[in-house]
Amino acid sequence: MNLSTVYMSMKLRNPVIVGSCGLTSTPEKVKSCADAGAGAVILKSIFEEQIEAELGSLSDSGNWYPEASDYINSYGMENAVSNYLTLLENSRKLTDIPVIPSIHCFGKGNWIEYAKKLENAGASAIELNAFILPSDPRKKGRENENTILDIVTDIKSQTSIPVSVKIGRYFSSLSCFVKELDDCGVDGVILFNRFNRIDFDIDKLEVIGGSSFSSPGEMESVLRWVSMLSPVTACDIAATTGIHDGEAVIKFLLAGANAVQISSTLYKNGLGEIAKIHGFIADWMRKHNYNSIEEFQGKLSQNKTNNPAEYQRVQFMKTSVGAV
Ligand SMILES: Cc1cc2nc3c(=O)[nH]c(=O)nc-3n(C[C@H](O)[C@H](O)[C@H](O)COP(=O)(O)O)c2cc1C
């Protein structure tokens, strides 16, 4: 069965990408992902602060989150940049699937020059994890959006490889913002970043960390957005968060995604899950007489209507009117 797909002009042997996480942090782990059948891998992110620390500009900037700076300084970030380039080069040597480095960033800075080095070291593309939680009450949404748009514009001007952006969902007009990313020439968007969960210990009266791993229920709102955005954006879409099995992958392909990025299920159940997902997709395609992903990709996207909001409203009315 042909499971190949095209993501950001790259032909992937299948749509299952291992998302940026500890499972892609060494060349040997990247090889294990490739051997398990991944269509591509996103390397564990390097942080903007790591690059700036090595460039010597970390302490000059007033923009850093203080705790992040402390962490970076205490962690001893020497050689982080050259180590990351070596990770990329060696991963490329060990595999022939696309290897995509990831930069975890939140603002413009000297680190942008680093994109060229990644390209020269053999990056198939660059993924930017634009990690901006709009928590500052003095900052208008537009400022955060402009920060991301400026980063993308600069990186695109420095490189000739595809550039994608992994974003959160906290935008007042997500569709409009993704369209603006399109206009900046972005090649792919990854929907959505999963911000660390918080929880409360009600006996100790403490804030505690929630689970680092997603649960399948978290994919529902991602599915909504992928199906709404895929018909109206020129760039490709990779879905992430809560995708734990083959059925979920098929749903995202039907919604119009080009690929999915998975991590939690691989941590919980092992890399063997990738082959299980392939098997499920192939069986489903056989059952429905599809020979390629292209034949059904986007079939359930919301391209039937110009106004998905109206569709949503009617659905809501149908379920709420007369409800007991
Ligand atoms: C342990 C762990 C480490 C992660 N590290 C990164 C990272 O360095 N950069 C990044 O962009 N995403 C990181 N992620 C997020 C994943 O790439 C992915 O987007 C997220 O976990 C949602 O996918 P899932 O539901 O399949 O886990 C990490 C996730 C986990 C579980």
CSV table of C-alpha atoms and ligand atoms in Angstrom, one decimal:
chain,number,residue,atom,x,y,z
A,1,MET,CA,0.0,0.0,0.0
A,2,ASN,CA,1.3,3.4,-0.9
A,3,LEU,CA,1.3,5.6,2.2
A,4,SER,CA,3.5,8.3,0.8
A,5,THR,CA,2.5,12.0,1.3
A,6,VAL,CA,4.0,15.3,0.5
A,7,TYR,CA,4.9,17.7,3.3
A,8,MET,CA,6.5,21.0,2.5
A,9,SER,CA,7.6,19.8,-0.9
A,10,MET,CA,9.3,16.8,0.7
A,11,LYS,CA,8.1,13.4,-0.3
A,12,LEU,CA,7.6,11.4,2.9
A,13,ARG,CA,7.2,7.6,2.8
A,14,ASN,CA,4.3,7.9,5.1
A,15,PRO,CA,2.6,10.8,7.1
A,16,VAL,CA,3.8,9.7,10.6
A,17,ILE,CA,6.5,12.1,11.8
A,18,VAL,CA,8.1,11.7,15.2
A,19,GLY,CA,7.6,15.1,16.9
A,20,SER,CA,10.4,17.0,18.6
A,21,CYS,CA,11.0,15.3,21.9
A,22,GLY,CA,13.6,13.2,23.8
A,23,LEU,CA,13.1,10.4,21.4
A,24,THR,CA,14.9,12.4,18.7
A,25,SER,CA,17.7,13.8,20.8
A,26,THR,CA,20.6,11.6,19.6
A,27,PRO,CA,21.6,10.3,16.2
A,28,GLU,CA,21.0,6.7,17.4
A,29,LYS,CA,17.5,7.5,18.6
A,30,VAL,CA,16.8,9.2,15.3
A,31,LYS,CA,17.9,6.0,13.6
A,32,SER,CA,15.6,4.0,15.8
A,33,CYS,CA,12.7,6.2,14.8
A,34,ALA,CA,13.6,5.7,11.1
A,35,ASP,CA,14.0,1.9,11.5
A,36,ALA,CA,10.6,1.9,13.2
A,37,GLY,CA,9.1,3.4,10.0
A,38,ALA,CA,8.8,7.1,10.8
A,39,GLY,CA,8.1,9.3,7.7
A,40,ALA,CA,10.4,12.0,9.1
A,41,VAL,CA,11.7,13.2,12.4
A,42,ILE,CA,11.8,16.6,14.1
A,43,LEU,CA,14.9,16.8,16.3
A,44,LYS,CA,14.6,17.7,19.9
A,45,SER,CA,14.5,21.5,20.0
A,46,ILE,CA,17.4,23.8,20.6
A,47,PHE,CA,16.4,26.9,22.5
A,48,GLU,CA,16.8,30.4,21.3
A,49,GLU,CA,18.5,31.1,24.6
A,50,GLN,CA,21.1,28.4,24.0
A,51,ILE,CA,22.1,30.0,20.7
A,52,GLU,CA,22.2,33.5,22.1
A,53,ALA,CA,24.2,32.2,25.1
A,54,GLU,CA,26.8,30.9,22.7
A,55,LEU,CA,26.8,34.0,20.6
A,56,GLY,CA,27.5,35.9,23.8
A,57,SER,CA,24.4,38.0,23.6
A,58,LEU,CA,22.3,36.4,26.2
A,59,SER,CA,23.3,38.7,29.1
A,60,ASP,CA,22.9,41.8,26.9
A,61,SER,CA,19.3,41.3,26.2
A,62,GLY,CA,16.5,42.5,28.5
A,63,ASN,CA,14.0,40.2,26.9
A,64,TRP,CA,14.7,36.9,28.5
A,65,TYR,CA,12.5,35.2,30.9
A,66,PRO,CA,14.7,35.4,34.0
A,67,GLU,CA,14.2,31.7,35.0
A,68,ALA,CA,15.1,30.6,31.5
A,69,SER,CA,18.3,32.6,31.6
A,70,ASP,CA,19.2,31.1,35.0
A,71,TYR,CA,18.5,27.6,33.7
A,72,ILE,CA,20.6,28.1,30.5
A,73,ASN,CA,23.5,29.6,32.5
A,74,SER,CA,23.5,26.9,35.2
A,75,TYR,CA,23.1,24.1,32.6
A,76,GLY,CA,26.4,25.0,31.0
A,77,MET,CA,25.4,25.7,27.5
A,78,GLU,CA,28.9,25.8,26.0
A,79,ASN,CA,29.0,24.1,22.6
A,80,ALA,CA,25.2,23.6,22.5
A,81,VAL,CA,25.1,25.1,19.0
A,82,SER,CA,28.0,23.0,17.6
A,83,ASN,CA,26.6,19.9,19.4
A,84,TYR,CA,23.3,20.5,17.7
A,85,LEU,CA,24.8,20.8,14.3
A,86,THR,CA,26.7,17.5,14.9
A,87,LEU,CA,23.4,15.9,16.0
A,88,LEU,CA,21.9,17.0,12.7
A,89,GLU,CA,24.8,15.9,10.6
A,90,ASN,CA,25.2,12.5,12.2
A,91,SER,CA,21.4,11.9,12.1
A,92,ARG,CA,21.5,12.6,8.4
A,93,LYS,CA,24.3,10.1,8.0
A,94,LEU,CA,22.4,7.3,9.8
A,95,THR,CA,19.1,7.7,8.0
A,96,ASP,CA,17.6,8.6,4.7
A,97,ILE,CA,14.3,10.1,5.9
A,98,PRO,CA,14.0,13.9,6.2
A,99,VAL,CA,15.5,15.2,9.4
A,100,ILE,CA,14.2,18.6,10.6
A,101,PRO,CA,15.8,20.6,13.3
A,102,SER,CA,13.6,22.6,15.6
A,103,ILE,CA,14.3,26.0,17.2
A,104,HIS,CA,12.3,26.8,20.3
A,105,CYS,CA,11.9,30.6,20.1
A,106,PHE,CA,9.9,33.5,21.4
A,107,GLY,CA,11.6,36.7,19.9
A,108,LYS,CA,13.8,38.1,17.3
A,109,GLY,CA,17.5,38.1,17.9
A,110,ASN,CA,20.9,37.2,16.6
A,111,TRP,CA,19.9,33.6,16.8
A,112,ILE,CA,18.2,33.9,13.4
A,113,GLU,CA,21.7,33.7,11.7
A,114,TYR,CA,21.8,30.2,12.9
A,115,ALA,CA,19.3,29.0,10.4
A,116,LYS,CA,21.9,29.2,7.6
A,117,LYS,CA,24.2,26.9,9.6
A,118,LEU,CA,21.4,24.4,10.0
A,119,GLU,CA,20.8,24.5,6.2
A,120,ASN,CA,24.5,24.0,5.5
A,121,ALA,CA,24.6,21.1,8.0
A,122,GLY,CA,22.0,19.2,5.9
A,123,ALA,CA,18.6,20.2,7.5
A,124,SER,CA,15.8,19.0,5.3
A,125,ALA,CA,13.7,21.9,6.6
A,126,ILE,CA,13.5,24.1,9.8
A,127,GLU,CA,10.7,23.9,12.3
A,128,LEU,CA,10.3,27.0,14.5
A,129,ASN,CA,8.5,26.4,17.8
A,130,ALA,CA,7.0,29.9,18.4
A,131,PHE,CA,6.5,29.5,22.1
A,132,ILE,CA,4.5,32.6,23.0
A,133,LEU,CA,1.9,32.3,25.7
A,134,PRO,CA,0.0,35.6,25.6
A,135,SER,CA,0.1,36.1,29.3
A,136,ASP,CA,1.4,39.7,29.5
A,137,PRO,CA,-1.7,42.0,30.0
A,138,ARG,CA,0.3,45.0,28.6
A,139,LYS,CA,0.9,43.3,25.3
A,140,LYS,CA,-1.6,43.4,22.5
A,141,GLY,CA,-2.2,40.3,20.5
A,142,ARG,CA,-0.9,42.0,17.4
A,143,GLU,CA,2.5,42.5,19.0
A,144,ASN,CA,2.9,38.7,19.6
A,145,GLU,CA,1.7,38.0,16.1
A,146,ASN,CA,4.1,40.5,14.6
A,147,THR,CA,7.0,38.9,16.5
A,148,ILE,CA,6.3,35.5,14.9
A,149,LEU,CA,5.7,37.0,11.5
A,150,ASP,CA,9.0,38.9,11.7
A,151,ILE,CA,10.9,35.8,12.7
A,152,VAL,CA,9.5,33.8,9.8
A,153,THR,CA,10.2,36.6,7.3
A,154,ASP,CA,13.8,36.8,8.5
A,155,ILE,CA,14.4,33.1,8.5
A,156,LYS,CA,12.9,32.7,5.1
A,157,SER,CA,15.2,35.5,3.8
A,158,GLN,CA,18.3,33.6,5.1
A,159,THR,CA,17.5,30.1,3.9
A,160,SER,CA,16.2,28.2,0.8
A,161,ILE,CA,14.9,25.2,2.6
A,162,PRO,CA,11.3,24.9,3.8
A,163,VAL,CA,10.4,26.6,7.0
A,164,SER,CA,7.5,25.6,9.3
A,165,VAL,CA,6.1,27.1,12.5
A,166,LYS,CA,4.6,25.3,15.4
A,167,ILE,CA,2.1,27.6,17.0
A,168,GLY,CA,-0.3,27.6,20.0
A,169,ARG,CA,-4.0,28.2,19.6
A,170,TYR,CA,-4.2,31.5,21.5
A,171,PHE,CA,-4.8,33.9,18.7
A,172,SER,CA,-7.8,36.1,18.5
A,173,SER,CA,-8.2,35.3,14.9
A,174,LEU,CA,-6.3,32.1,14.2
A,175,SER,CA,-7.4,31.8,10.6
A,176,CYS,CA,-6.4,35.3,9.7
A,177,PHE,CA,-3.0,34.8,11.5
A,178,VAL,CA,-2.3,31.5,9.6
A,179,LYS,CA,-3.2,33.3,6.4
A,180,GLU,CA,-0.6,36.0,7.3
A,181,LEU,CA,2.0,33.3,7.9
A,182,ASP,CA,1.2,32.1,4.5
A,183,ASP,CA,1.8,35.5,3.1
A,184,CYS,CA,5.2,35.6,4.7
A,185,GLY,CA,6.0,32.5,2.7
A,186,VAL,CA,5.9,29.9,5.5
A,187,ASP,CA,5.8,26.3,4.1
A,188,GLY,CA,4.1,24.6,6.9
A,189,VAL,CA,2.2,25.1,10.2
A,190,ILE,CA,2.1,22.7,13.0
A,191,LEU,CA,-1.2,22.8,15.0
A,192,PHE,CA,-0.8,23.0,18.0
A,193,ASN,CA,1.9,23.5,20.5
A,194,ARG,CA,1.1,21.7,23.8
A,195,PHE,CA,1.8,24.1,26.7
A,196,ASN,CA,2.8,22.4,29.9
A,197,ARG,CA,-0.3,21.6,31.9
A,198,ILE,CA,-0.7,22.9,35.5
A,199,ASP,CA,-2.7,21.4,38.3
A,200,PHE,CA,-3.3,22.3,41.9
A,201,ASP,CA,-2.6,20.2,45.0
A,202,ILE,CA,-5.6,21.2,47.1
A,203,ASP,CA,-4.1,19.8,50.3
A,204,LYS,CA,-0.7,21.3,50.1
A,205,LEU,CA,-2.1,24.4,48.3
A,206,GLU,CA,0.6,24.2,45.7
A,207,VAL,CA,0.7,24.5,42.0
A,208,ILE,CA,2.0,21.3,40.5
A,209,GLY,CA,2.9,20.2,37.0
A,210,GLY,CA,0.4,18.3,35.0
A,211,SER,CA,1.2,15.4,32.7
A,212,SER,CA,3.9,15.9,30.1
A,213,PHE,CA,2.0,13.4,27.9
A,214,SER,CA,-1.2,14.1,26.0
A,215,SER,CA,-4.4,12.0,26.2
A,216,PRO,CA,-6.4,11.1,23.1
A,217,GLY,CA,-9.2,13.5,24.1
A,218,GLU,CA,-6.9,16.4,23.4
A,219,MET,CA,-7.0,15.9,19.6
A,220,GLU,CA,-10.7,17.0,19.2
A,221,SER,CA,-10.1,20.8,19.1
A,222,VAL,CA,-7.0,20.2,16.9
A,223,LEU,CA,-9.2,18.3,14.4
A,224,ARG,CA,-11.7,21.2,14.3
A,225,TRP,CA,-8.9,23.7,13.4
A,226,VAL,CA,-7.1,21.5,10.9
A,227,SER,CA,-10.4,20.9,9.1
A,228,MET,CA,-11.2,24.6,9.0
A,229,LEU,CA,-7.7,25.9,8.1
A,230,SER,CA,-6.7,23.3,5.5
A,231,PRO,CA,-8.9,24.5,2.7
A,232,VAL,CA,-8.0,28.2,3.1
A,233,THR,CA,-4.2,28.0,3.6
A,234,ALA,CA,-1.6,27.6,0.9
A,235,CYS,CA,1.0,26.1,3.3
A,236,ASP,CA,1.0,22.5,4.4
A,237,ILE,CA,-0.4,21.5,7.8
A,238,ALA,CA,1.0,18.9,10.3
A,239,ALA,CA,-1.3,18.1,13.2
A,240,THR,CA,0.0,17.3,16.7
A,241,THR,CA,-1.4,16.8,20.2
A,242,GLY,CA,-3.5,13.8,21.2
A,243,ILE,CA,-2.8,11.7,18.2
A,244,HIS,CA,-2.4,8.2,19.6
A,245,ASP,CA,-3.5,5.7,16.9
A,246,GLY,CA,-4.2,5.0,13.3
A,247,GLU,CA,-7.8,6.0,13.5
A,248,ALA,CA,-6.8,9.5,14.7
A,249,VAL,CA,-4.2,9.8,11.9
A,250,ILE,CA,-6.9,9.0,9.3
A,251,LYS,CA,-9.2,11.6,10.8
A,252,PHE,CA,-6.4,14.2,10.4
A,253,LEU,CA,-5.7,13.2,6.8
A,254,LEU,CA,-9.4,13.5,6.1
A,255,ALA,CA,-9.4,16.9,7.7
A,256,GLY,CA,-6.7,18.0,5.2
A,257,ALA,CA,-3.5,17.6,7.1
A,258,ASN,CA,-0.4,16.5,5.1
A,259,ALA,CA,1.2,14.7,8.0
A,260,VAL,CA,0.9,14.2,11.8
A,261,GLN,CA,3.6,14.6,14.5
A,262,ILE,CA,3.4,12.2,17.5
A,263,SER,CA,5.3,11.8,20.7
A,264,SER,CA,3.2,10.8,23.8
A,265,THR,CA,2.0,7.4,22.4
A,266,LEU,CA,5.6,6.5,21.5
A,267,TYR,CA,6.8,7.3,25.0
A,268,LYS,CA,3.9,5.3,26.5
A,269,ASN,CA,3.8,2.3,24.1
A,270,GLY,CA,7.1,2.3,22.3
A,271,LEU,CA,8.2,2.9,18.7
A,272,GLY,CA,6.3,-0.2,17.6
A,273,GLU,CA,3.2,2.0,17.5
A,274,ILE,CA,4.4,3.5,14.3
A,275,ALA,CA,4.1,0.2,12.4
A,276,LYS,CA,0.7,-0.4,14.1
A,277,ILE,CA,-0.5,3.0,12.8
A,278,HIS,CA,0.8,2.1,9.3
A,279,GLY,CA,-1.1,-1.2,9.4
A,280,PHE,CA,-4.3,0.5,10.5
A,281,ILE,CA,-4.1,3.1,7.7
A,282,ALA,CA,-3.3,0.4,5.1
A,283,ASP,CA,-6.3,-1.8,6.2
A,284,TRP,CA,-8.7,1.2,6.2
A,285,MET,CA,-7.5,2.3,2.7
A,286,ARG,CA,-8.0,-1.3,1.4
A,287,LYS,CA,-11.5,-1.4,2.9
A,288,HIS,CA,-12.4,1.9,1.3
A,289,ASN,CA,-10.7,1.2,-2.0
A,290,TYR,CA,-8.1,4.0,-1.8
A,291,ASN,CA,-4.7,3.4,-3.4
A,292,SER,CA,-3.1,6.6,-2.2
A,293,ILE,CA,-3.5,9.1,0.6
A,294,GLU,CA,-4.0,11.9,-1.9
A,295,GLU,CA,-7.3,10.2,-2.9
A,296,PHE,CA,-8.9,10.9,0.5
A,297,GLN,CA,-6.8,13.7,2.0
A,298,GLY,CA,-9.1,16.7,2.9
A,299,LYS,CA,-12.4,14.9,2.1
A,300,LEU,CA,-13.9,16.0,5.4
A,301,SER,CA,-12.3,19.4,5.6
A,302,GLN,CA,-14.7,22.3,5.9
A,303,ASN,CA,-14.4,23.5,2.3
A,304,LYS,CA,-18.1,23.0,1.6
A,305,THR,CA,-18.9,26.3,3.2
A,306,ASN,CA,-17.2,29.7,3.1
A,307,ASN,CA,-18.2,30.3,6.6
A,308,PRO,CA,-17.3,27.6,9.1
A,309,ALA,CA,-18.6,29.7,12.0
A,310,GLU,CA,-22.1,29.6,10.5
A,311,TYR,CA,-21.8,25.8,10.2
A,312,GLN,CA,-20.7,25.5,13.8
A,313,ARG,CA,-23.6,27.7,14.9
A,314,VAL,CA,-26.1,25.6,13.1
A,315,GLN,CA,-24.6,22.4,14.6
A,316,PHE,CA,-24.9,24.0,18.0
A,317,MET,CA,-28.5,25.0,17.5
A,318,LYS,CA,-29.4,21.5,16.3
A,319,THR,CA,-28.0,20.0,19.5
A,320,SER,CA,-29.1,22.6,22.0
A,321,VAL,CA,-32.7,23.4,20.8
A,322,GLY,CA,-35.0,20.9,22.4
A,323,ALA,CA,-32.2,19.5,24.6
A,324,VAL,CA,-33.4,18.5,28.0
B,1,LIG,C1,8.9,14.6,26.8
B,1,LIG,C2,8.5,15.6,25.7
B,1,LIG,C3,9.5,16.5,25.2
B,1,LIG,C4,9.1,17.4,24.2
B,1,LIG,N1,10.1,18.3,23.8
B,1,LIG,C5,9.7,19.2,22.8
B,1,LIG,C6,10.7,20.0,22.2
B,1,LIG,O1,11.9,20.1,22.6
B,1,LIG,N2,10.3,20.9,21.2
B,1,LIG,C7,9.0,20.9,20.7
B,1,LIG,O2,8.7,21.6,19.8
B,1,LIG,N3,8.1,20.0,21.2
B,1,LIG,C8,8.4,19.2,22.2
B,1,LIG,N4,7.5,18.3,22.7
B,1,LIG,C9,6.1,18.4,22.2
B,1,LIG,C10,5.9,17.3,21.1
B,1,LIG,O3,6.7,17.6,20.0
B,1,LIG,C11,4.4,17.3,20.6
B,1,LIG,O4,4.1,18.5,19.9
B,1,LIG,C12,3.4,17.2,21.8
B,1,LIG,O5,3.9,16.2,22.8
B,1,LIG,C13,2.0,16.8,21.3
B,1,LIG,O6,2.1,15.6,20.6
B,1,LIG,P1,1.6,14.2,21.4
B,1,LIG,O7,0.2,14.4,21.8
B,1,LIG,O8,1.8,13.1,20.3
B,1,LIG,O9,2.5,14.0,22.5
B,1,LIG,C14,7.8,17.4,23.7
B,1,LIG,C15,6.9,16.4,24.2
B,1,LIG,C16,7.2,15.5,25.1
B,1,LIG,C17,6.2,14.5,25.6
